[in-house]
mmCIF file of C-alpha atoms in Angstrom:
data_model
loop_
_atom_site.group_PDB
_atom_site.id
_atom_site.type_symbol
_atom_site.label_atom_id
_atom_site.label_comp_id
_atom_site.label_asym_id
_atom_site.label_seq_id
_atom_site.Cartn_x
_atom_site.Cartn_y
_atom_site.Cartn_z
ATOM 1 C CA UNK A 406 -17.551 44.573 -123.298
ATOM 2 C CA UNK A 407 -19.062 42.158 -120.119
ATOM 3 C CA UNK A 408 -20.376 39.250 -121.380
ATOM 4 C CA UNK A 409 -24.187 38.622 -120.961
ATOM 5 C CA UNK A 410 -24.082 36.099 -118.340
ATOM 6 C CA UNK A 411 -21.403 37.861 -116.423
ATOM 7 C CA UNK A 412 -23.525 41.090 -116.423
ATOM 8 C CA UNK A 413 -26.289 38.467 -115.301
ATOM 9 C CA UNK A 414 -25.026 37.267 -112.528
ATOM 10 C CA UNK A 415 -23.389 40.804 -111.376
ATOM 11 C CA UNK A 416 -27.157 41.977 -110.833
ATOM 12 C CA UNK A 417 -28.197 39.220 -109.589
ATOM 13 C CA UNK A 418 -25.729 39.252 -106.748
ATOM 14 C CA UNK A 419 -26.470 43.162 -106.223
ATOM 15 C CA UNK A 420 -30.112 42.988 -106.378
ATOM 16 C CA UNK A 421 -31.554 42.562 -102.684
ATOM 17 C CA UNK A 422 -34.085 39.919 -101.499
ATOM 18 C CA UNK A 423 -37.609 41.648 -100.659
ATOM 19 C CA UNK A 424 -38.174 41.528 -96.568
ATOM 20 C CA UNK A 425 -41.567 39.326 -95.576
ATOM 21 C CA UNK A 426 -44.465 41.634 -94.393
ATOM 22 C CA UNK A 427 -45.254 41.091 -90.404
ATOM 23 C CA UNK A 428 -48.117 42.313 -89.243
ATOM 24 C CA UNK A 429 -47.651 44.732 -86.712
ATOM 25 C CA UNK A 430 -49.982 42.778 -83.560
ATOM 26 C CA UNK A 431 -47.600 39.902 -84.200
ATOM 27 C CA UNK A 432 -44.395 41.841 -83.739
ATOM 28 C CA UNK A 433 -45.535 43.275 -80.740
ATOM 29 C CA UNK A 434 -46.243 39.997 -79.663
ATOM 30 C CA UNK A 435 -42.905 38.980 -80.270
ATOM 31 C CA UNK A 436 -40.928 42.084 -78.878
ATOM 32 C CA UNK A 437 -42.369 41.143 -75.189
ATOM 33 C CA UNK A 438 -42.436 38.062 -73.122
ATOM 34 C CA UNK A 439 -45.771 36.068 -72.966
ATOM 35 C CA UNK A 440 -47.455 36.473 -69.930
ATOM 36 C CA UNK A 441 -47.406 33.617 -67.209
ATOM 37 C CA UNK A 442 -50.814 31.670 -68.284
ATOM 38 C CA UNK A 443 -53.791 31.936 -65.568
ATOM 39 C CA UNK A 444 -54.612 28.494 -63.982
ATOM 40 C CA UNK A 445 -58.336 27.828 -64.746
ATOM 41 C CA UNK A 446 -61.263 27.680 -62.605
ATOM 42 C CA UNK A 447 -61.822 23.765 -63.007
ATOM 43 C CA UNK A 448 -57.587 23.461 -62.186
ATOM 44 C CA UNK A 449 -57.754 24.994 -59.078
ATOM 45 C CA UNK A 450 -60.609 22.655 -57.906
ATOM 46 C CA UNK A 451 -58.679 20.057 -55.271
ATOM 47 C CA UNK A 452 -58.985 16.127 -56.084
ATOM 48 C CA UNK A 453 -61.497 14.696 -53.630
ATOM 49 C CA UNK A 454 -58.522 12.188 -52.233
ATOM 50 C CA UNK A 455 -56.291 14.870 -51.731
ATOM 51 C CA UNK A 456 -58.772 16.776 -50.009
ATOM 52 C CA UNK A 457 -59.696 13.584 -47.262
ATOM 53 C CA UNK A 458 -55.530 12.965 -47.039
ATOM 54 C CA UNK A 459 -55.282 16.615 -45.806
ATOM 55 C CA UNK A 460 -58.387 16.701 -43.617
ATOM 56 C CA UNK A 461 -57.540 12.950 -41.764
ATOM 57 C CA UNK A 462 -55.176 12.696 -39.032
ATOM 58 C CA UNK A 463 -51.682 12.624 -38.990
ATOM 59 C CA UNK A 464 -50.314 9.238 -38.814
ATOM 60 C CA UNK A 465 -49.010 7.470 -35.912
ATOM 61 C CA UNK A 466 -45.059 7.284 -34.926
ATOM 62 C CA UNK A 467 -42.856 4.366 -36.003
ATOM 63 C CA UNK A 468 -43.401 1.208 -33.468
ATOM 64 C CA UNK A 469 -39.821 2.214 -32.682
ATOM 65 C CA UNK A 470 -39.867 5.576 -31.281
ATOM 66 C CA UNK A 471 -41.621 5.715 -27.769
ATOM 67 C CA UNK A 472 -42.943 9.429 -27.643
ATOM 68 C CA UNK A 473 -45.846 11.131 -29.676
ATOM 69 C CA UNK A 474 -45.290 13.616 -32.017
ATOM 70 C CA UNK A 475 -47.560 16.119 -29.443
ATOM 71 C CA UNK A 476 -44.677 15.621 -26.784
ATOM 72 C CA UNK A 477 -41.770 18.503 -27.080
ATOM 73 C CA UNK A 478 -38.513 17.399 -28.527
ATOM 74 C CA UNK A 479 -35.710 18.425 -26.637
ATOM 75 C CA UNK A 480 -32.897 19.596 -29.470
ATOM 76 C CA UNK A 481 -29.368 20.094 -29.249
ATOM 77 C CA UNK A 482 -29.697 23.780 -29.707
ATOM 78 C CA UNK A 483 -32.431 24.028 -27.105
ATOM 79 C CA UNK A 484 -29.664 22.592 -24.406
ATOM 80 C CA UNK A 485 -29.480 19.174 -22.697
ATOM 81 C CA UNK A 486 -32.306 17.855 -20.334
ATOM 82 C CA UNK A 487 -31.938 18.679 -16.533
ATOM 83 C CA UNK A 488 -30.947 15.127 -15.410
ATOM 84 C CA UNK A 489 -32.702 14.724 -11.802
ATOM 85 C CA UNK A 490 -29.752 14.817 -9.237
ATOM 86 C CA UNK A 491 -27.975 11.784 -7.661
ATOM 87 C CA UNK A 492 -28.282 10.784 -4.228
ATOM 88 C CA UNK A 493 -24.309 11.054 -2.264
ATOM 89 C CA UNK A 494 -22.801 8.418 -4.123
ATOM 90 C CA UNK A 495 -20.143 7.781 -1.838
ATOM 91 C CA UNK A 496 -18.020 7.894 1.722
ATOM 92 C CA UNK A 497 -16.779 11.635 2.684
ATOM 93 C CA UNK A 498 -13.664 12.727 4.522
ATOM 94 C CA UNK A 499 -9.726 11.305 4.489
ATOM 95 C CA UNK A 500 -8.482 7.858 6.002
ATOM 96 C CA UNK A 501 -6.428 8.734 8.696
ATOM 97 C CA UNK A 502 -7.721 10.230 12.112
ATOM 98 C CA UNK A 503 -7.204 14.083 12.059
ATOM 99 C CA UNK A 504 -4.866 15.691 14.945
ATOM 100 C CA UNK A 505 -4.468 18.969 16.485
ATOM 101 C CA UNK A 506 -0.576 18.586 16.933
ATOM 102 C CA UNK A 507 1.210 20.043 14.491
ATOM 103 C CA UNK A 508 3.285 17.228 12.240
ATOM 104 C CA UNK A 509 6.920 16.532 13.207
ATOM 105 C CA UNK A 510 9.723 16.351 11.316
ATOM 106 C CA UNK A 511 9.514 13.318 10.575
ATOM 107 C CA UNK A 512 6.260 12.750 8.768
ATOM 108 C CA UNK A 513 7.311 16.058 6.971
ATOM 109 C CA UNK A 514 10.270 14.313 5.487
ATOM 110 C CA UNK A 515 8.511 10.881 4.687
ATOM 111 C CA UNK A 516 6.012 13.003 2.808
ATOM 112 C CA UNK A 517 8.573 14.886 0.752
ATOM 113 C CA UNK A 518 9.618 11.342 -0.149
ATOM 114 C CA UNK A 519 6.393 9.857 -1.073
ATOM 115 C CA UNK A 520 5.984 9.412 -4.675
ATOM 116 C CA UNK A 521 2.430 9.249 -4.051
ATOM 117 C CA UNK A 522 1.744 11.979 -2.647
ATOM 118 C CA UNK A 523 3.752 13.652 -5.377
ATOM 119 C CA UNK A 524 1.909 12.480 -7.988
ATOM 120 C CA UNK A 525 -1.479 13.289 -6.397
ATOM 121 C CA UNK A 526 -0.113 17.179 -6.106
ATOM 122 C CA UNK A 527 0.536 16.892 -9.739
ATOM 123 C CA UNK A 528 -2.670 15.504 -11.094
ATOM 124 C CA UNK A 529 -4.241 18.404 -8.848
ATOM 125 C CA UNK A 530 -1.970 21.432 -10.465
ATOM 126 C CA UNK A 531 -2.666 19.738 -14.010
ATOM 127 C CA UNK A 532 -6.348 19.830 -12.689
ATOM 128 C CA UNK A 533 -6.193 23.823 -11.779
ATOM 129 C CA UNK A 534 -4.236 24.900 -14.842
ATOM 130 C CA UNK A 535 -6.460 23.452 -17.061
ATOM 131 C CA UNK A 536 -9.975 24.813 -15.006
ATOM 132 C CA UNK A 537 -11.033 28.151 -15.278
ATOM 133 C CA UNK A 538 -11.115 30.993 -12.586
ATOM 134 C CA UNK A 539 -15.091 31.798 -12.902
ATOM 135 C CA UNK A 540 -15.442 27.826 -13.126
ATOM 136 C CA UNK A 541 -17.152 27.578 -9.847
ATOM 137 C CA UNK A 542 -19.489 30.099 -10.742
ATOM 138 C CA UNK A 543 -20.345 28.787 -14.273
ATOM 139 C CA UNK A 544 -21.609 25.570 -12.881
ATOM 140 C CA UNK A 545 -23.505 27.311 -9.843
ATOM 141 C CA UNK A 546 -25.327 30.119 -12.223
ATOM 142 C CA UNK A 547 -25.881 27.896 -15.649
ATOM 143 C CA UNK A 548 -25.271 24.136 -14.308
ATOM 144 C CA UNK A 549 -28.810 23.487 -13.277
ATOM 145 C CA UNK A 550 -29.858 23.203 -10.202
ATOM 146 C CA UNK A 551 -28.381 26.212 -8.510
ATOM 147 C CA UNK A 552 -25.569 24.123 -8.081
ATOM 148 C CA UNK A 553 -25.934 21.361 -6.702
ATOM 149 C CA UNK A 554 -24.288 18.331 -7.084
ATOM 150 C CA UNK A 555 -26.168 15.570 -5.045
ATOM 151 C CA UNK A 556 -29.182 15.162 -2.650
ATOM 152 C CA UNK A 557 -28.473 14.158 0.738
ATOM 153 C CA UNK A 558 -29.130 10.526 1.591
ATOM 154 C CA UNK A 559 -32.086 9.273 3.826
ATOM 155 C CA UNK A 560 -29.691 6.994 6.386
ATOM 156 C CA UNK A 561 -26.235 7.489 7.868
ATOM 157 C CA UNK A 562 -23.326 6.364 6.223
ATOM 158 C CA UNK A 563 -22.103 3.151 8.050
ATOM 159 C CA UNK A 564 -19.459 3.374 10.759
ATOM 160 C CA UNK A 565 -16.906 0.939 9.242
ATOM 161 C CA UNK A 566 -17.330 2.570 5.902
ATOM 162 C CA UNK A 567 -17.347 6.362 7.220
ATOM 163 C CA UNK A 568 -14.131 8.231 6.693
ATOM 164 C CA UNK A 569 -12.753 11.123 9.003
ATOM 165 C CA UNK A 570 -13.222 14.640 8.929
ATOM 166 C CA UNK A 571 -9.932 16.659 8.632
ATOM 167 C CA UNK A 572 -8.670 19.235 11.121
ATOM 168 C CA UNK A 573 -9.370 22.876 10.558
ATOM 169 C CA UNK A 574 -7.610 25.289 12.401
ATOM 170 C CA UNK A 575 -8.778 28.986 12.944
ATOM 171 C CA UNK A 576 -9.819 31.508 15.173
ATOM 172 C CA UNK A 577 -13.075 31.998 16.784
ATOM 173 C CA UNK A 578 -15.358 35.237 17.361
ATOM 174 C CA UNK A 579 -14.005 34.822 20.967
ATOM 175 C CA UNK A 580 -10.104 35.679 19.284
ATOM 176 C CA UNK A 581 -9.255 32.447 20.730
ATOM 177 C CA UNK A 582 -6.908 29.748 18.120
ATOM 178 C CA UNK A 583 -9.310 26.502 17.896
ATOM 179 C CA UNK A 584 -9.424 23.255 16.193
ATOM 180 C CA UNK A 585 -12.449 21.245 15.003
ATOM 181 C CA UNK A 586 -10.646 18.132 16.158
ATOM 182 C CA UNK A 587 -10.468 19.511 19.927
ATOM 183 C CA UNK A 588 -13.728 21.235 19.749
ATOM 184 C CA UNK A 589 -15.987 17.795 18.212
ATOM 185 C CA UNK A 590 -13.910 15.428 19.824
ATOM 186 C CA UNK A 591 -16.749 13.455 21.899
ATOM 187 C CA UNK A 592 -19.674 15.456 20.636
ATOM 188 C CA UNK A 593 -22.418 14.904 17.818
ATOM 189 C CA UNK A 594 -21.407 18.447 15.310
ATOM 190 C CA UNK A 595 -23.240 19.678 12.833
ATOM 191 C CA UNK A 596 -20.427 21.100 10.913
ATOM 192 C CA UNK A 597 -20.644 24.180 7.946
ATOM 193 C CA UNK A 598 -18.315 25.587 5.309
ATOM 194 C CA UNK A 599 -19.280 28.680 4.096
ATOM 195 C CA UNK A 600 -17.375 31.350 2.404
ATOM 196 C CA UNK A 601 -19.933 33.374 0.412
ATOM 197 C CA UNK A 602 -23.373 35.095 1.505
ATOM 198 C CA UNK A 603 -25.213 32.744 -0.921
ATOM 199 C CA UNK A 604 -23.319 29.960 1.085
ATOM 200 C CA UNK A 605 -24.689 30.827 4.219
ATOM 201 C CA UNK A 606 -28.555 31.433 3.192
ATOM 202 C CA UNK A 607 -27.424 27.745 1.936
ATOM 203 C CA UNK A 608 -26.408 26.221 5.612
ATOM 204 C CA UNK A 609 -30.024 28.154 7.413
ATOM 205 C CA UNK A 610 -32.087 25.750 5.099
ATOM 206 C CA UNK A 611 -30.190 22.459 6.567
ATOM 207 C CA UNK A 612 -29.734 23.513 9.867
ATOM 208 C CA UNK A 613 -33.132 25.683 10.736
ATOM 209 C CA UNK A 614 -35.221 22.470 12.183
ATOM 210 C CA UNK A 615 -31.436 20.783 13.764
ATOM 211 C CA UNK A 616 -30.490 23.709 15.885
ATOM 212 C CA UNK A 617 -34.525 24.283 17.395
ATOM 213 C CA UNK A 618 -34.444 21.182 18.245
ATOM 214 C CA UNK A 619 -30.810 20.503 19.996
ATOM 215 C CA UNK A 620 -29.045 23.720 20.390
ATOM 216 C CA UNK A 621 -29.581 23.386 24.016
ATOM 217 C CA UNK A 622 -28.136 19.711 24.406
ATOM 218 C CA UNK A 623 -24.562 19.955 25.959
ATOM 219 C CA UNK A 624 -22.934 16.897 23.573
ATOM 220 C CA UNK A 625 -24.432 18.917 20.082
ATOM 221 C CA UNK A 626 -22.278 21.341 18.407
ATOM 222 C CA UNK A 627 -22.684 23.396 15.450
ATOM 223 C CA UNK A 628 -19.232 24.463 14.170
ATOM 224 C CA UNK A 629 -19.396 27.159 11.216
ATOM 225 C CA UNK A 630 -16.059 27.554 9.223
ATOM 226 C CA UNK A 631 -15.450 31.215 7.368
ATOM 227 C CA UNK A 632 -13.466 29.548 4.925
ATOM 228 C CA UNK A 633 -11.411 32.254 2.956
ATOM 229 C CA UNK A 634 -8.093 31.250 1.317
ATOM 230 C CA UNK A 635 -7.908 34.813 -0.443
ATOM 231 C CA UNK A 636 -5.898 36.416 1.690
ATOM 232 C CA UNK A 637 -7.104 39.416 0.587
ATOM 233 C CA UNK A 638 -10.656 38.452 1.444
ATOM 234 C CA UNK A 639 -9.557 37.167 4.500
ATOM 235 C CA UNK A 640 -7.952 40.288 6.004
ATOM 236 C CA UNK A 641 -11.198 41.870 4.967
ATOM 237 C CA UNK A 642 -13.334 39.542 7.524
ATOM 238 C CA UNK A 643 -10.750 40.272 10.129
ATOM 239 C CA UNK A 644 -11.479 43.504 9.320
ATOM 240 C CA UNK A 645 -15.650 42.751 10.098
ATOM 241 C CA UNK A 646 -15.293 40.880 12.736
ATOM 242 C CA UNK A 647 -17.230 43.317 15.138
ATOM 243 C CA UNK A 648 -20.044 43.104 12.493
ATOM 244 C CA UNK A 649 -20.386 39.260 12.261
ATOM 245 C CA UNK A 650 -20.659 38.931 16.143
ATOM 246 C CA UNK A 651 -23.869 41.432 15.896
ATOM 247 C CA UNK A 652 -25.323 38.683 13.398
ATOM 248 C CA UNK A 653 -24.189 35.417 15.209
ATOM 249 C CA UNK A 654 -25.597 34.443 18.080
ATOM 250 C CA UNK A 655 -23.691 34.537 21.631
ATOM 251 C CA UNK A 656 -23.779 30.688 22.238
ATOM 252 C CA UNK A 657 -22.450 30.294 18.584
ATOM 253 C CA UNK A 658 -19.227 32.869 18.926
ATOM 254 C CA UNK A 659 -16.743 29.802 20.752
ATOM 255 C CA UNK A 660 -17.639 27.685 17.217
ATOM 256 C CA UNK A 661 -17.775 29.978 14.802
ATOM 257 C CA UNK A 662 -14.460 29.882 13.566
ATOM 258 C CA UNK A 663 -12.907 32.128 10.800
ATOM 259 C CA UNK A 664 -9.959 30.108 8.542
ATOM 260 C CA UNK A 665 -7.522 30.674 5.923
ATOM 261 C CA UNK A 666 -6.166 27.423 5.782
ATOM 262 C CA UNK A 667 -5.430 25.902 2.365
ATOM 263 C CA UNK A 668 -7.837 22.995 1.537
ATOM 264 C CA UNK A 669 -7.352 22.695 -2.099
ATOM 265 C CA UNK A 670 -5.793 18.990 -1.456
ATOM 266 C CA UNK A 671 -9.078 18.133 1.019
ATOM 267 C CA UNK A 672 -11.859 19.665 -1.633
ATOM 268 C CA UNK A 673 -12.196 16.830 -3.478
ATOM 269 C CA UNK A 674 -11.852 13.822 -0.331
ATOM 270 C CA UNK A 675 -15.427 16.405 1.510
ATOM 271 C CA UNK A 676 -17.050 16.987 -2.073
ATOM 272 C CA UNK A 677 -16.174 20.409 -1.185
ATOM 273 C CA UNK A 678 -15.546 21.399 -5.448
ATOM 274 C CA UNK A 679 -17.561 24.797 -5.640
ATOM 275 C CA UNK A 680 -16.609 27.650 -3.557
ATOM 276 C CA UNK A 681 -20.174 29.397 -4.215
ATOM 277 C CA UNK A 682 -22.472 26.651 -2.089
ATOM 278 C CA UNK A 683 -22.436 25.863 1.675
ATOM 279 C CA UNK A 684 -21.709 22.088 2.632
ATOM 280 C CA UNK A 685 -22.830 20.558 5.510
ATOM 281 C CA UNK A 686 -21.475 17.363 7.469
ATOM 282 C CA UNK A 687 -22.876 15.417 10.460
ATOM 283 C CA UNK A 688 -19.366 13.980 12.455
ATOM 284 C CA UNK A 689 -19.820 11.654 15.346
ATOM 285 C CA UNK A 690 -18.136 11.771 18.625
ATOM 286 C CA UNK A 691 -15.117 9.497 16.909
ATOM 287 C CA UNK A 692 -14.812 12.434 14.078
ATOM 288 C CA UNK A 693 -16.355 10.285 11.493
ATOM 289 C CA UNK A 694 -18.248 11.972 8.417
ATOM 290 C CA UNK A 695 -22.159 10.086 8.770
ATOM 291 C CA UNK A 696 -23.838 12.188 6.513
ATOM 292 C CA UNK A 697 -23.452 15.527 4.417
ATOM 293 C CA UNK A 698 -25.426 17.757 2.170
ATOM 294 C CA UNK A 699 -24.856 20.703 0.145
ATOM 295 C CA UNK A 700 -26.577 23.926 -1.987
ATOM 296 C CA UNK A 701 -29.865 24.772 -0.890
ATOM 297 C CA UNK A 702 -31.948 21.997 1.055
ATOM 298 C CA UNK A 703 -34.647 20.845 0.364
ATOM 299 C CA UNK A 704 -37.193 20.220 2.972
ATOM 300 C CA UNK A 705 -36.909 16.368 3.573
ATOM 301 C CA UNK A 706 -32.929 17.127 3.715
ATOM 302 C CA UNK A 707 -33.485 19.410 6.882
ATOM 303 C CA UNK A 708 -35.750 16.568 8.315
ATOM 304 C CA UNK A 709 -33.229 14.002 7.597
ATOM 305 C CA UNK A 710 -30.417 16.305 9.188
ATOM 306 C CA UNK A 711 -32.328 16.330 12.701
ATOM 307 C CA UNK A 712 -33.926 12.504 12.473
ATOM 308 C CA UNK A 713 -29.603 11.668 11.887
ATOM 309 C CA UNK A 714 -28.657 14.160 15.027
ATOM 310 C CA UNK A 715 -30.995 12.474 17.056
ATOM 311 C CA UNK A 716 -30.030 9.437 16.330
ATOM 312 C CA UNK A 717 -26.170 10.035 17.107
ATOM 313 C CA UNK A 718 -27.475 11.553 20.020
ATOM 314 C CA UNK A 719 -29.363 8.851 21.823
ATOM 315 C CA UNK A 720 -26.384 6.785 20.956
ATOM 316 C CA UNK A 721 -23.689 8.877 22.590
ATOM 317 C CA UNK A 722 -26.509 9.444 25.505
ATOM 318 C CA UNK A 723 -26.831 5.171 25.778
ATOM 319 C CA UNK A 724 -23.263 4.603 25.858
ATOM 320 C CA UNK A 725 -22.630 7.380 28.650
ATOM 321 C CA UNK A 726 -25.339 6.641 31.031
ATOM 322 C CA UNK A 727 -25.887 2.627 30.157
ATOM 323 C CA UNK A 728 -29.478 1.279 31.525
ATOM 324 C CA UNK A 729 -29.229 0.119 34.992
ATOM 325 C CA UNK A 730 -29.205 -3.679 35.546
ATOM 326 C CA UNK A 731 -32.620 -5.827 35.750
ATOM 327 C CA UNK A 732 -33.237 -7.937 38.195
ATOM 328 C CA UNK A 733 -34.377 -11.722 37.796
ATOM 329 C CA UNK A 734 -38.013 -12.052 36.724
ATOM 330 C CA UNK A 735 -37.883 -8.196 35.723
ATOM 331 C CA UNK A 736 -36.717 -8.383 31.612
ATOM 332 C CA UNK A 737 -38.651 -7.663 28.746
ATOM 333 C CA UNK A 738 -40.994 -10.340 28.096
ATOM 334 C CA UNK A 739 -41.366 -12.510 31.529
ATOM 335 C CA UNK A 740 -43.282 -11.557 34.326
#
């Protein structure tokens, strides 16, 4: 027999507790989310300050910062500025007066034994391993300005400070074997390197006012080098030889000279550094560099270019033919 109070407490822990009643709205209200609450009429209604700080002008730039925030902002992903191009910052050419001998013996062996010289060659092959074959025609096609790498200067460079032009050997339209130093020797010369078509619509805006105006004076030349160290390419000009004579005129075949020579060593002394532009030099009659341009002139560099010829011209002219002597009572300034 159970005991009262244990029988008590058995039913008590059986019996269930009675569930509250919910009314059904409310648990439908509590089975879904509550709906994001609408902003009210009065809410969106701007402050009057807000609405004069968005309707006044922006404010000015920090005292520091020199442009307005209406100029355009050049970024780094947008690409750096074209910078406006230097004038010819310095002398052109190589020290020593060129020759049309070849070299001896001699000065072949004392420049296999200068260290110098040595370790020139070597800062130039650690220069050419490290550059890249299309280099030339990266900086002509994406480099700005077509190119080019300085603007021709308005004056000649002086004579003490001038350097020489090298010696280029080659052959001419004629098939004759000619040098620049034999051929300029004692003449004002407009001289061109060219190697490319580009190069050559390059040397017609220099030269087109120089060679109207002096073609016909026997102490001007205008010496064109055909500059191909491919010898691949340069078999092919051989090859076209008959075709460039149609295209050059006949008092320009004895100068027009076509050249293989190797002037990696002399690019850098002429400022000749991309094979894709023509370059242009004025040498005196002592084979001195007095000027030089390059990539496409622009019209003030084709008038400088003849004002510089003419120049060297009178010169050479004044030095040739010196003015008679004055008599007494005949020189500038007395009666």
């Amino acid at each position: 027999m159970i005991p009262r109070t244990a029988a008590r407490i058995q039913v008590t822990r059986l019996t269930p507790k009675p569930i509250p009643l919910v009314r059904p709205g409310y648990a439908r209200q509590l089975s879904t989310p509550a709906p994001f609450p609408r902003p009210s009429q009065k809410s969106l209604q701007a402050s009057p300050s807000f609405t004069r700080s968005l309707a006044s002008k922006p404010s000015s730039p920090s005292s520091g910062s020199s442009k307005s925030l209406s100029e355009p902002v050049v970024s780094e992903e947008d690409g750096p500025s074209l910078a406006p191009l230097p004038i010819l910052p310095r002398a052109l050419g190589v020290p020593k007066p060129p020759t049309a001998t070849p070299r001896s013996w001699q000065e072949k062996k004392e420049e296999l034994l200068d260290r110098d010289k040595h370790l020139e060659k070597r800062k130039f092959l650690i220069k050419q391993a490290t550059s890249g074959y299309f280099e030339d025609f990266h900086k002509t096609m994406h480099g700005g300005h077509g190119g080019k790498m300085w603007l021709a200067p308005k004056v000649m460079i002086r004579d003490d400070k001038a350097l020489y032009f090298p010696d280029v050997e080659g052959k001419n339209l004629l098939g004759d074997q000619v040098h620049t130093t034999t051929l300029c020797k004692g003449n004002i010369s407009v001289i061109a390197f060219l190697s490319t078509q580009a190069a050559e619509e390059h040397i017609k805006s220099f030269t087109k006012f120089v060679l109207a105006a002096y073609t016909s004076d026997p102490k001007f030349k205008f010496v064109q080098i055909n500059l191909q160290e491919n010898p691949l390419k340069s078999a092919i000009v051989s090859l076209s030889k008959s075709s460039i004579k149609r295209t050059i005129p006949k008092e320009y075949h004895e100068t027009y000279i076509h050249s293989s020579q190797n002037m990696e060593m002399l690019r850098k002394p002429l400022g000749f550094e991309n094979k894709h532009l023509g370059f242009v030099y004025l040498v005196d009659e002592n084979l001195k560099v007095r000027w030089a341009g390059c990539g496409y002139a622009k019209e003030e560099e084709a008038y400088y270019l003849m004002e510089l010829t003419n120049k060297l011209l009178q010169r050479l002219q004044g030095e040739t033919n010196p003015p008679k002597a004055v008599p007494k009572g005949k020189e500038e300034g007395t009666e």
